[in-house]
Short mmCIF file of N, CA and C and ligand atoms in Angstrom, two decimals:
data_model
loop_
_atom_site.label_atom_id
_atom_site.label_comp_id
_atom_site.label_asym_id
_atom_site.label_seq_id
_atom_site.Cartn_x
_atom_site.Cartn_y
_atom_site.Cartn_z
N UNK A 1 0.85 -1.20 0.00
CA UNK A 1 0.00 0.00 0.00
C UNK A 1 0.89 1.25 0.00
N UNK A 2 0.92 2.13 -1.07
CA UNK A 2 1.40 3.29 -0.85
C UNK A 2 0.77 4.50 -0.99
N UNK A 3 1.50 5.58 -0.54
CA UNK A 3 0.72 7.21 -0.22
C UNK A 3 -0.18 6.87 -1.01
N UNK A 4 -0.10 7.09 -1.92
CA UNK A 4 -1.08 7.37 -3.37
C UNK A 4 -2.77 6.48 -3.04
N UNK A 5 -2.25 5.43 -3.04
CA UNK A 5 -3.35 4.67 -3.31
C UNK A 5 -4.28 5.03 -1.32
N UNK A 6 -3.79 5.60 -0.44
CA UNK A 6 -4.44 5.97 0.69
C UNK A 6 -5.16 7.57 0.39
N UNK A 7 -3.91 8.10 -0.10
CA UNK A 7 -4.56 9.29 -0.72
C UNK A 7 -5.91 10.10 -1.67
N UNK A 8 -5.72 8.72 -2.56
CA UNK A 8 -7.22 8.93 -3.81
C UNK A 8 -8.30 7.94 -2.57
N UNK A 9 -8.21 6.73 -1.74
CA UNK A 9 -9.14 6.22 -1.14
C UNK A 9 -9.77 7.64 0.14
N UNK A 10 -8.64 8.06 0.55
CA UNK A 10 -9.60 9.38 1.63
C UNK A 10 -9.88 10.34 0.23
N UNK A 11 -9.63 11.06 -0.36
CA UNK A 11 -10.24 11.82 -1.23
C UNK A 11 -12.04 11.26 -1.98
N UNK A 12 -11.82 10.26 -2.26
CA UNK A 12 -13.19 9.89 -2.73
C UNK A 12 -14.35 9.64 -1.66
N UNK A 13 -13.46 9.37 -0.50
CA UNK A 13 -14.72 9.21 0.62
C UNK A 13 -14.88 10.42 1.57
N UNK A 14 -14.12 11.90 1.45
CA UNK A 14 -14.62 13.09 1.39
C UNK A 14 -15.06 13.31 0.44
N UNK A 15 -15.10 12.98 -0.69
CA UNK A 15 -16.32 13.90 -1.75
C UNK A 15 -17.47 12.83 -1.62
N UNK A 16 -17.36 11.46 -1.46
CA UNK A 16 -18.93 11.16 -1.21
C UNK A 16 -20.23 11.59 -0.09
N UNK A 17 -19.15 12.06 1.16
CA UNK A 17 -19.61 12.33 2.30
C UNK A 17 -19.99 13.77 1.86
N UNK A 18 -19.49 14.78 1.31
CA UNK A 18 -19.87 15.86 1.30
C UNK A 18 -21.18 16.05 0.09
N UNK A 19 -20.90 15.52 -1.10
CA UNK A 19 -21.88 15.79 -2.07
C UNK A 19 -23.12 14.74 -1.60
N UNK A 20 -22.75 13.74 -1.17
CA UNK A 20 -23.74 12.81 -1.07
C UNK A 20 -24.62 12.97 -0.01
N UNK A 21 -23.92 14.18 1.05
CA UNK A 21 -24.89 14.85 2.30
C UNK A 21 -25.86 15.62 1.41
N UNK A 22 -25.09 16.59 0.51
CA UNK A 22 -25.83 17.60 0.06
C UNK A 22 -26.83 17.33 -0.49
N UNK A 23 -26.41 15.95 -1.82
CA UNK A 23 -28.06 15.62 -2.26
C UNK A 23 -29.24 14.98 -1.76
N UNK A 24 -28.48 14.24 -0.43
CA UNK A 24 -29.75 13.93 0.56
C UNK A 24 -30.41 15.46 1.04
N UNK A 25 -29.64 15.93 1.40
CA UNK A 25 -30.24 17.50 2.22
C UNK A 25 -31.45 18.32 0.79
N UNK A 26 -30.38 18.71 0.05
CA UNK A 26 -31.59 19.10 -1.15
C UNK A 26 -32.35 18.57 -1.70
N UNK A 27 -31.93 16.84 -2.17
CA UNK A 27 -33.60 16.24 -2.87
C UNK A 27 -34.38 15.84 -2.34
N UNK A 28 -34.08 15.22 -0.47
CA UNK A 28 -34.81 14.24 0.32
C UNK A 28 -35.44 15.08 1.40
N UNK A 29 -34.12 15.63 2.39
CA UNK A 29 -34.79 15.96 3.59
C UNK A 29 -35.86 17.53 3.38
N UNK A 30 -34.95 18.42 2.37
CA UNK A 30 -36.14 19.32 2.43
C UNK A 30 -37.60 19.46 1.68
N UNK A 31 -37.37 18.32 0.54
CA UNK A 31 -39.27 18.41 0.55
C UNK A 31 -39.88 17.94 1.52
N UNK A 32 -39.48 17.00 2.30
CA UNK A 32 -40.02 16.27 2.85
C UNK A 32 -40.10 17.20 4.66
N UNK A 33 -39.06 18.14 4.95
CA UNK A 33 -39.85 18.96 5.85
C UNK A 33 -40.44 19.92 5.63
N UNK A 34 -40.62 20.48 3.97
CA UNK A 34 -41.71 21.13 3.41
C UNK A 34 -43.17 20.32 4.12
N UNK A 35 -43.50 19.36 3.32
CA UNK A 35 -44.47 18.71 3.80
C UNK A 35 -45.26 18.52 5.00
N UNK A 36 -44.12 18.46 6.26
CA UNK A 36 -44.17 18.13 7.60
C UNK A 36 -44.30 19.41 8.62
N UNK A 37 -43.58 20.12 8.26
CA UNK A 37 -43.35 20.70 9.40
C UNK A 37 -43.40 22.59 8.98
N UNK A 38 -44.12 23.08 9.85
CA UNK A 38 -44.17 24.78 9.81
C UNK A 38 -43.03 25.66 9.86
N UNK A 39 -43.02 26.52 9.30
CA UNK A 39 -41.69 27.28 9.45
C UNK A 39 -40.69 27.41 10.69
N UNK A 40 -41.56 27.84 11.95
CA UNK A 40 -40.67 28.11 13.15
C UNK A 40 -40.09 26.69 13.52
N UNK A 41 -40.50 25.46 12.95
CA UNK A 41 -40.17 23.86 13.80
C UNK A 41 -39.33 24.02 12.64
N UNK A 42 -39.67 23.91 11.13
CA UNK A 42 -38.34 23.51 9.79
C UNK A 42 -37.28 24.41 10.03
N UNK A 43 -37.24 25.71 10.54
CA UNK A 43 -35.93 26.04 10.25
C UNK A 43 -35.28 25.84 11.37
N UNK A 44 -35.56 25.43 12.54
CA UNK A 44 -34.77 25.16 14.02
C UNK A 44 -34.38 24.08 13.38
N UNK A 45 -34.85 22.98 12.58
CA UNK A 45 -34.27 21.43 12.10
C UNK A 45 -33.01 21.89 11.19
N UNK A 46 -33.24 22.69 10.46
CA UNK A 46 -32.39 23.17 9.71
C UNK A 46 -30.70 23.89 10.09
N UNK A 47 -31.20 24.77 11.14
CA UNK A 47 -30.03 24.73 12.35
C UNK A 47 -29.54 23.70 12.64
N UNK A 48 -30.55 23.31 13.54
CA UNK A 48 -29.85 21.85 14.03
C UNK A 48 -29.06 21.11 13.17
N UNK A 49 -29.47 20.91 12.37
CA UNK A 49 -28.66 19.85 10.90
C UNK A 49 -27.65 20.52 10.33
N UNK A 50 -27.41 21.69 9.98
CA UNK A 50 -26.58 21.85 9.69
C UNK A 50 -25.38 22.61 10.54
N UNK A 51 -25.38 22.74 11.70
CA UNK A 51 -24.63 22.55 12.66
C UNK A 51 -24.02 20.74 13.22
N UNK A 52 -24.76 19.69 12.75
CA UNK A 52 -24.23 18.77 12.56
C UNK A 52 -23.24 18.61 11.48
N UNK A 53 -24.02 19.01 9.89
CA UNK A 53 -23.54 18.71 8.81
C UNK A 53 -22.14 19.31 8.53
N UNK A 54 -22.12 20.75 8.89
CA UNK A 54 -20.83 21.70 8.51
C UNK A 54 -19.90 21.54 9.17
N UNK A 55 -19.32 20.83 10.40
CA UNK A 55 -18.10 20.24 10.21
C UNK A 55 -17.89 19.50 9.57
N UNK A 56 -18.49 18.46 9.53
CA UNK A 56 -18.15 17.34 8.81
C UNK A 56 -17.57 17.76 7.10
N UNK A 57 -18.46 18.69 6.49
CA UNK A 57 -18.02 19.61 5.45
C UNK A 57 -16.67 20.27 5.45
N UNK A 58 -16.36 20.72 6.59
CA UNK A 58 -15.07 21.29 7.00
C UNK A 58 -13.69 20.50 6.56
N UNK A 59 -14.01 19.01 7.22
CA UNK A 59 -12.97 18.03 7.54
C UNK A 59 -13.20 17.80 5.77
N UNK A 60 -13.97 17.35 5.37
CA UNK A 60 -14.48 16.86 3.69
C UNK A 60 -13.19 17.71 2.79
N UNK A 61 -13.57 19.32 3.10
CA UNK A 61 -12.32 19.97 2.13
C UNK A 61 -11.21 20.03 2.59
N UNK A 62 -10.86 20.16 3.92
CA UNK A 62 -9.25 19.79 3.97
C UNK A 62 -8.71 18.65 3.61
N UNK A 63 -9.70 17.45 3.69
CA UNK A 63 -9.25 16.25 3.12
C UNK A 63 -8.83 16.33 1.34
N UNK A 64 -10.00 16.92 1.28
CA UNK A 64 -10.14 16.58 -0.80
C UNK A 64 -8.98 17.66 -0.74
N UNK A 65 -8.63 19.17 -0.66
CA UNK A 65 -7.67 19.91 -0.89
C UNK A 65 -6.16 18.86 -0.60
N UNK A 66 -6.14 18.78 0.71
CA UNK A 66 -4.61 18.17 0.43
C UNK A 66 -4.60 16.93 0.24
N UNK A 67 -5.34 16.08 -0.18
CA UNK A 67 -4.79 14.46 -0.69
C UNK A 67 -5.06 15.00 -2.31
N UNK A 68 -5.71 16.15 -2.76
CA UNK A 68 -5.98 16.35 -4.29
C UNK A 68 -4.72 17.07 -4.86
N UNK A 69 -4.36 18.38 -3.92
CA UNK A 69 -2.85 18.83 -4.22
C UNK A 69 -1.82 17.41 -3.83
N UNK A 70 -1.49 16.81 -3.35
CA UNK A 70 -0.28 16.39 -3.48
C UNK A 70 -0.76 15.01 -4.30
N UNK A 71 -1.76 15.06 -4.58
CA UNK A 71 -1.69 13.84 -5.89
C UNK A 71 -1.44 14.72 -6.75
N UNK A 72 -2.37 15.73 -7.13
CA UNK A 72 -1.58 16.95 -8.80
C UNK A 72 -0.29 17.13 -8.98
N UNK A 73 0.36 16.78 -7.54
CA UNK A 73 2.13 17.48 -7.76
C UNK A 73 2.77 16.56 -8.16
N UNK A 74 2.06 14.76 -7.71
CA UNK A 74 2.52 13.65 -8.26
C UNK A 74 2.90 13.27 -9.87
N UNK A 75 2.03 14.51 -10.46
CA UNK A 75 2.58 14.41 -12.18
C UNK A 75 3.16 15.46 -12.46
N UNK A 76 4.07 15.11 -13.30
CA UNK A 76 4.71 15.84 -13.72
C UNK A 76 4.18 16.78 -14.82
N UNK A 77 3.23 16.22 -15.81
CA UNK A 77 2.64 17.02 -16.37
C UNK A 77 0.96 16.74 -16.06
N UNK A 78 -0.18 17.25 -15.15
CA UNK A 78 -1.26 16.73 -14.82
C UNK A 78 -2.23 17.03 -16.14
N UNK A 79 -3.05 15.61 -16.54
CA UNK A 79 -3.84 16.18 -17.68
C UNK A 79 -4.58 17.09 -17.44
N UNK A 80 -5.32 17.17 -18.58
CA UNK A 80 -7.17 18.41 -18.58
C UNK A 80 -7.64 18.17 -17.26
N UNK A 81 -8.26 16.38 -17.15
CA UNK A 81 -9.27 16.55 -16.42
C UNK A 81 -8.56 16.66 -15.03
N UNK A 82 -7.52 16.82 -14.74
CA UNK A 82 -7.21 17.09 -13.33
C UNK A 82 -7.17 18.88 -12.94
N UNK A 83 -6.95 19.43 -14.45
CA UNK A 83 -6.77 20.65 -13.80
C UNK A 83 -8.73 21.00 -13.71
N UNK A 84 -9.41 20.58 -14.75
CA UNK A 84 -11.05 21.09 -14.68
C UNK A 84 -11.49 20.69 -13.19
N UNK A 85 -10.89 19.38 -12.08
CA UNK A 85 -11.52 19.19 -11.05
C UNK A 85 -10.97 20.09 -10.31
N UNK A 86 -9.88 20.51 -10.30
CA UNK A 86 -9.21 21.23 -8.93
C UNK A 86 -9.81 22.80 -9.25
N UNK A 87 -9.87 23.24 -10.35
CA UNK A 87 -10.88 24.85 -10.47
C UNK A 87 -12.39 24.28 -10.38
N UNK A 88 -13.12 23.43 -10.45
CA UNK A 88 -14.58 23.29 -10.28
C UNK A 88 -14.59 23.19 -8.66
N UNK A 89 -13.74 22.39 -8.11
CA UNK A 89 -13.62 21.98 -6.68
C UNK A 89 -13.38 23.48 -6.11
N UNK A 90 -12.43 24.27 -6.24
CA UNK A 90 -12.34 25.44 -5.72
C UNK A 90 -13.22 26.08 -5.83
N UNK A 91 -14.46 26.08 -6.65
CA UNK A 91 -15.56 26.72 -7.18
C UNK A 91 -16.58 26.21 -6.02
N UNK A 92 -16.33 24.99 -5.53
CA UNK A 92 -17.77 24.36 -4.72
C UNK A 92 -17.11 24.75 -3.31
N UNK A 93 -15.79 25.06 -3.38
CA UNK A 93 -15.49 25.41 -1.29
C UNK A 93 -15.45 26.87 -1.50
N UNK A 94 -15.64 27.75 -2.26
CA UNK A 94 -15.58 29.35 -2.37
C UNK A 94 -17.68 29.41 -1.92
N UNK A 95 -18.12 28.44 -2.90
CA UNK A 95 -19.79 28.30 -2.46
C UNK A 95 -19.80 28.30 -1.17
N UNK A 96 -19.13 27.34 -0.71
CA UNK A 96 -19.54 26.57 0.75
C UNK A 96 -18.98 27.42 1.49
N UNK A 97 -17.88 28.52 1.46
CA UNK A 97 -17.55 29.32 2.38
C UNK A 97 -18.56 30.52 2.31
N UNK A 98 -18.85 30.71 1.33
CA UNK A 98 -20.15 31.95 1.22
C UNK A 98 -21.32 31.45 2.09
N UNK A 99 -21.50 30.09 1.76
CA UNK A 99 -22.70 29.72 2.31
C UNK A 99 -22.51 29.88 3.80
N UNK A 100 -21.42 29.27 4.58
CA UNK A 100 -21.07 29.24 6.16
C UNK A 100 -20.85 30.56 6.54
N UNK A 101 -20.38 31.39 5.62
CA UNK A 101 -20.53 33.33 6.53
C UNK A 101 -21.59 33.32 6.44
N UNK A 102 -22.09 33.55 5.46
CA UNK A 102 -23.38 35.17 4.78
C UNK A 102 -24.54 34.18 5.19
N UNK A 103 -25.36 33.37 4.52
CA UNK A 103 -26.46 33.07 4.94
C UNK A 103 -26.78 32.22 5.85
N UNK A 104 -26.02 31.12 6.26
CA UNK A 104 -25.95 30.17 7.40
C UNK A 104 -25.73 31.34 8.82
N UNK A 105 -25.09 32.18 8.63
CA UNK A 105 -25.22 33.08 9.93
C UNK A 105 -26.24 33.92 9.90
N UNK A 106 -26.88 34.66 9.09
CA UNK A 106 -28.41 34.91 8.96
C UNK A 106 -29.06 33.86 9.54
N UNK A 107 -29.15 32.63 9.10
CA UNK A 107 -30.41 32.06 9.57
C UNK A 107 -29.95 31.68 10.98
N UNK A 108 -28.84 31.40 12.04
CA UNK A 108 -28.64 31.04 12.91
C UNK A 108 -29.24 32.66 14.02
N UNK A 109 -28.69 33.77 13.28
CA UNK A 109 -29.72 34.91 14.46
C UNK A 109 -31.39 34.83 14.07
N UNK A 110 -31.50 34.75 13.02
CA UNK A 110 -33.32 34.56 12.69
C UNK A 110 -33.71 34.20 13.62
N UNK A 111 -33.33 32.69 13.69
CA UNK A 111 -33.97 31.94 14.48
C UNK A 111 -34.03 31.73 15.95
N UNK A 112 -32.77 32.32 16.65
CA UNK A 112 -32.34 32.78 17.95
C UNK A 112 -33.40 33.97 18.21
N UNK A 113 -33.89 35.04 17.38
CA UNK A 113 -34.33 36.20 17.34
C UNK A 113 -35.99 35.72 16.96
N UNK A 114 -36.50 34.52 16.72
CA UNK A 114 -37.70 34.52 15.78
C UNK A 114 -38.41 35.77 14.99
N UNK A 115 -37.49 35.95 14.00
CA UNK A 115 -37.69 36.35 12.83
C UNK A 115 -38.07 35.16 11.95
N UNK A 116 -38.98 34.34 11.48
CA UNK A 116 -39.32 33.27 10.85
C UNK A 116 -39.05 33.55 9.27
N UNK A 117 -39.43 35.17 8.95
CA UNK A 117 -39.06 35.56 7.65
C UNK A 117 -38.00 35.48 6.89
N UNK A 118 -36.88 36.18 7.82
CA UNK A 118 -35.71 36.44 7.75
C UNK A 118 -35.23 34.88 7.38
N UNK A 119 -35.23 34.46 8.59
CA UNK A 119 -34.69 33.24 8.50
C UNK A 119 -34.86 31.97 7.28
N UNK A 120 -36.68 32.49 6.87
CA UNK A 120 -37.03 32.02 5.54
C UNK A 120 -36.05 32.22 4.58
N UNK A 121 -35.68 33.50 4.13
CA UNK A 121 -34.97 34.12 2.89
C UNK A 121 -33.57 33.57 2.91
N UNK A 122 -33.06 33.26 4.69
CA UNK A 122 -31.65 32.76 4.26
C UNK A 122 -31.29 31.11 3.56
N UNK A 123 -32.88 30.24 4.32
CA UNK A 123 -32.64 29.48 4.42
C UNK A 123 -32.73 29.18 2.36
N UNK A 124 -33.63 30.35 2.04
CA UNK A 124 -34.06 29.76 0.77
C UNK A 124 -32.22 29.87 -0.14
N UNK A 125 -32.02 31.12 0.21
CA UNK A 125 -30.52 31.14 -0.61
C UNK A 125 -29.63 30.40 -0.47
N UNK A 126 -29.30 29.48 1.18
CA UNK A 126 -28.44 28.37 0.94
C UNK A 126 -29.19 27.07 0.25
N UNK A 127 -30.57 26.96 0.08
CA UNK A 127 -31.11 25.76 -0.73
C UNK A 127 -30.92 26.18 -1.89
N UNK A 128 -30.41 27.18 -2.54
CA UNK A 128 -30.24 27.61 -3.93
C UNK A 128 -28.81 27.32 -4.47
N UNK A 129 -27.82 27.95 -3.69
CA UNK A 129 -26.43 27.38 -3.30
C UNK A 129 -25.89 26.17 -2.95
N UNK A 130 -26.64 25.46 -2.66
CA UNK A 130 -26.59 24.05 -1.84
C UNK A 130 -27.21 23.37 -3.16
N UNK A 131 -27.98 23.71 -4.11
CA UNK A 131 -28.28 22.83 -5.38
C UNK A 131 -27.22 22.97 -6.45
N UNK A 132 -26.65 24.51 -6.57
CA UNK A 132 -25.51 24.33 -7.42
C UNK A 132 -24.54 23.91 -7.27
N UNK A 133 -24.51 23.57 -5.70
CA UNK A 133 -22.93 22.74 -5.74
C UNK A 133 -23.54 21.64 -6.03
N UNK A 134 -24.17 21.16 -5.70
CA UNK A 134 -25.01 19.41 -5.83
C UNK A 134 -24.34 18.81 -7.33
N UNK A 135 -24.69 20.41 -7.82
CA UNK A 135 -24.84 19.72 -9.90
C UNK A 135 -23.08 19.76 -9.66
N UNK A 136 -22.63 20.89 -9.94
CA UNK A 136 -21.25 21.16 -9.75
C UNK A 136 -20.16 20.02 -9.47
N UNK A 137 -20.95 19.32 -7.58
CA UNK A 137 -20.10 18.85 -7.05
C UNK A 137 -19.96 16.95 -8.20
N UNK A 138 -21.63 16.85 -8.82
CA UNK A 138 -21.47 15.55 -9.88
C UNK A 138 -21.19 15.71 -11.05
N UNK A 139 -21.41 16.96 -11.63
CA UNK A 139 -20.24 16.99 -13.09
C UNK A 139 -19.10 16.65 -12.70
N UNK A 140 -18.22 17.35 -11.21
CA UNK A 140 -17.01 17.33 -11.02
C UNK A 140 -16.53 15.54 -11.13
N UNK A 141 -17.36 14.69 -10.56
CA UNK A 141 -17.39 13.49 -10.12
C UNK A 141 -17.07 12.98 -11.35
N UNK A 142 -18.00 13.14 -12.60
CA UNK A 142 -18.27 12.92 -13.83
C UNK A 142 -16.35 13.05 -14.24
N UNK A 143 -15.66 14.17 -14.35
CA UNK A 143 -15.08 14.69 -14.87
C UNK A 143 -13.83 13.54 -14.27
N UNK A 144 -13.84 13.71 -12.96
CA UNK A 144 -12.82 13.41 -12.05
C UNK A 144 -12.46 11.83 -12.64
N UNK A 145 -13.56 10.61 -12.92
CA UNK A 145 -13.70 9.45 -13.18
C UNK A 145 -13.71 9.34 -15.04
N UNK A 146 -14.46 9.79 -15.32
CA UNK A 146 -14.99 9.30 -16.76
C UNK A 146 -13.60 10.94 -17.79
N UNK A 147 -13.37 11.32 -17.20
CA UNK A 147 -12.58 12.52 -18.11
C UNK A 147 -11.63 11.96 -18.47
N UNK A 148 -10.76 10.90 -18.19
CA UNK A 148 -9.79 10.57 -18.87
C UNK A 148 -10.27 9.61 -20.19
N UNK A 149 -11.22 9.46 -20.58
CA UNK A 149 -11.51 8.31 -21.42
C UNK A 149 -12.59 9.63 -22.65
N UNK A 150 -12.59 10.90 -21.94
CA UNK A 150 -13.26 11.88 -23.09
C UNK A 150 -12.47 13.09 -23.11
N UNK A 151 -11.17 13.15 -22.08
CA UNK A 151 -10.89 14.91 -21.94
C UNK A 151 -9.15 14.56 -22.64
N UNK A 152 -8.27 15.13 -23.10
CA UNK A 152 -6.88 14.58 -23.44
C UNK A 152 -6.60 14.43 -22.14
C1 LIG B 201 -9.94 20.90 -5.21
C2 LIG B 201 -8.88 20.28 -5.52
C3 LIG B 201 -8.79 18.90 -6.14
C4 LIG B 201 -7.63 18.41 -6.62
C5 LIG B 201 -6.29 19.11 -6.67
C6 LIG B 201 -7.90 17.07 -7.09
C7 LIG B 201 -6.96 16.22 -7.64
C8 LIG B 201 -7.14 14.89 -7.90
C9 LIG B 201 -6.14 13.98 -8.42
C10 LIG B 201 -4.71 14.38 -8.79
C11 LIG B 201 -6.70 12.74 -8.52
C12 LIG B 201 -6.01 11.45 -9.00
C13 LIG B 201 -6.47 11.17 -10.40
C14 LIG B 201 -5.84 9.94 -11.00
O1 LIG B 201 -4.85 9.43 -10.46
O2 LIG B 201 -6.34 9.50 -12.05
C15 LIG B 201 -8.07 12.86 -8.08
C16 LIG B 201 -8.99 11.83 -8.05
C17 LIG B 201 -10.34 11.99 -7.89
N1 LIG B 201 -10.99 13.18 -7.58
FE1 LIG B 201 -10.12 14.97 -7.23
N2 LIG B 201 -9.23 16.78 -6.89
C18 LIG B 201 -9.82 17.88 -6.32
C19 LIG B 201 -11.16 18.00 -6.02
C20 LIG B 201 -12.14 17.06 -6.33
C21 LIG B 201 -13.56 17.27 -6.27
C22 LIG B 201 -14.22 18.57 -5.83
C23 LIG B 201 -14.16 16.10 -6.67
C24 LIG B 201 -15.62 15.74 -6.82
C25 LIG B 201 -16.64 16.51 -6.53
C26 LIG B 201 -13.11 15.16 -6.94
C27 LIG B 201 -13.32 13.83 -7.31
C28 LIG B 201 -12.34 12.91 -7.53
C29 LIG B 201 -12.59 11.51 -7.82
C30 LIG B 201 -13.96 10.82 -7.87
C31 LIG B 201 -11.32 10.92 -8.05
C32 LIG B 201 -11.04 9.45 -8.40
C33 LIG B 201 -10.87 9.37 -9.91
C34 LIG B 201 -10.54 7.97 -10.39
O3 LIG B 201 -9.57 7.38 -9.91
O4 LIG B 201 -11.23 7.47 -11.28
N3 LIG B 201 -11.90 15.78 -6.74
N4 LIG B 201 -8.31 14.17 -7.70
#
């Protein structure tokens, strides 16, 4: 067993954990506390959860960043599809850091404050943000696996 092959095994199981939270969170859990539950109970769940979820997100990109840089440095010349994942990937933790200032801290005073509104509007912009990384984070997937057999 060497670096490498420990390296791409933690890298793939931070990006499953992170994208594969996200598309449970956007396709499953929030229609389904659409359905269930009133604003002041859905967005306290929503806190709650994602005060679970966002470390774990945390640990996800320091993992994928440095087992992804020191596999890129491993070639000497890295093809296409390595450089399209490492700018799409930087594209989905620049999201996810917008998302953890600006509106994830909106909705954490909303809801401390019951403002139900407020807290509505933030929650709607990280479900908006939280779908484009979704697509983002499975083209990247797409790219990361299947790009060497379509990208030079
Ligand atoms: C942000 C910086 C990133 C860098 C520098 C990076 C770099 C790399 C490198 C060098 C490999 C090894 C490829 C090979 O040996 O063929 C790899 C594998 C992989 N990466 Fe990334 N990556 C990054 C982010 C991401 C993201 C955001 C995703 C998905 C959303 C991703 C998904 C994958 C997958 C699935 C593999 C396994 C590919 C395979 O062996 O078929 N990576 N990455």
């Amino acid at each position: 067993m060497n670096i490498m092959s420990i390296a791409i095994a933690l890298h793939v199981i931070a990006i499953v954990v992170w994208v594969g939270g996200m598309f449970f969170a956007h396709q499953v859990m929030r229609p389904a506390a659409v359905k269930t539950l009133e604003p002041p109970q859905r967005l306290q769940l929503w806190v709650a959860g994602f005060k679970r979820f966002f470390p774990w997100v945390w640990v996800c990109i320091a993992t994928v960043l440095i087992t992804g840089l020191w596999m890129f440095f491993q070639f000497p010349k890295p093809p296409l599809f390595m450089h399209i994942m490492l700018g799409l990937g930087i594209v989905m933790m620049l999201i996810f850091f917008h998302v953890f200032f600006a509106p994830y801290n909106k909705l954490k005073k909303a809801v401390v404050d019951e403002r139900w509104k407020d807290g509505g509007a933030a929650l709607n912009q990280i479900r908006m943000l939280v779908g484009i990384n979704t697509v983002v984070g499975l083209i990247t997937i797409v790219i990361a696996t299947a790009g060497k057999y379509f990208l030079a």
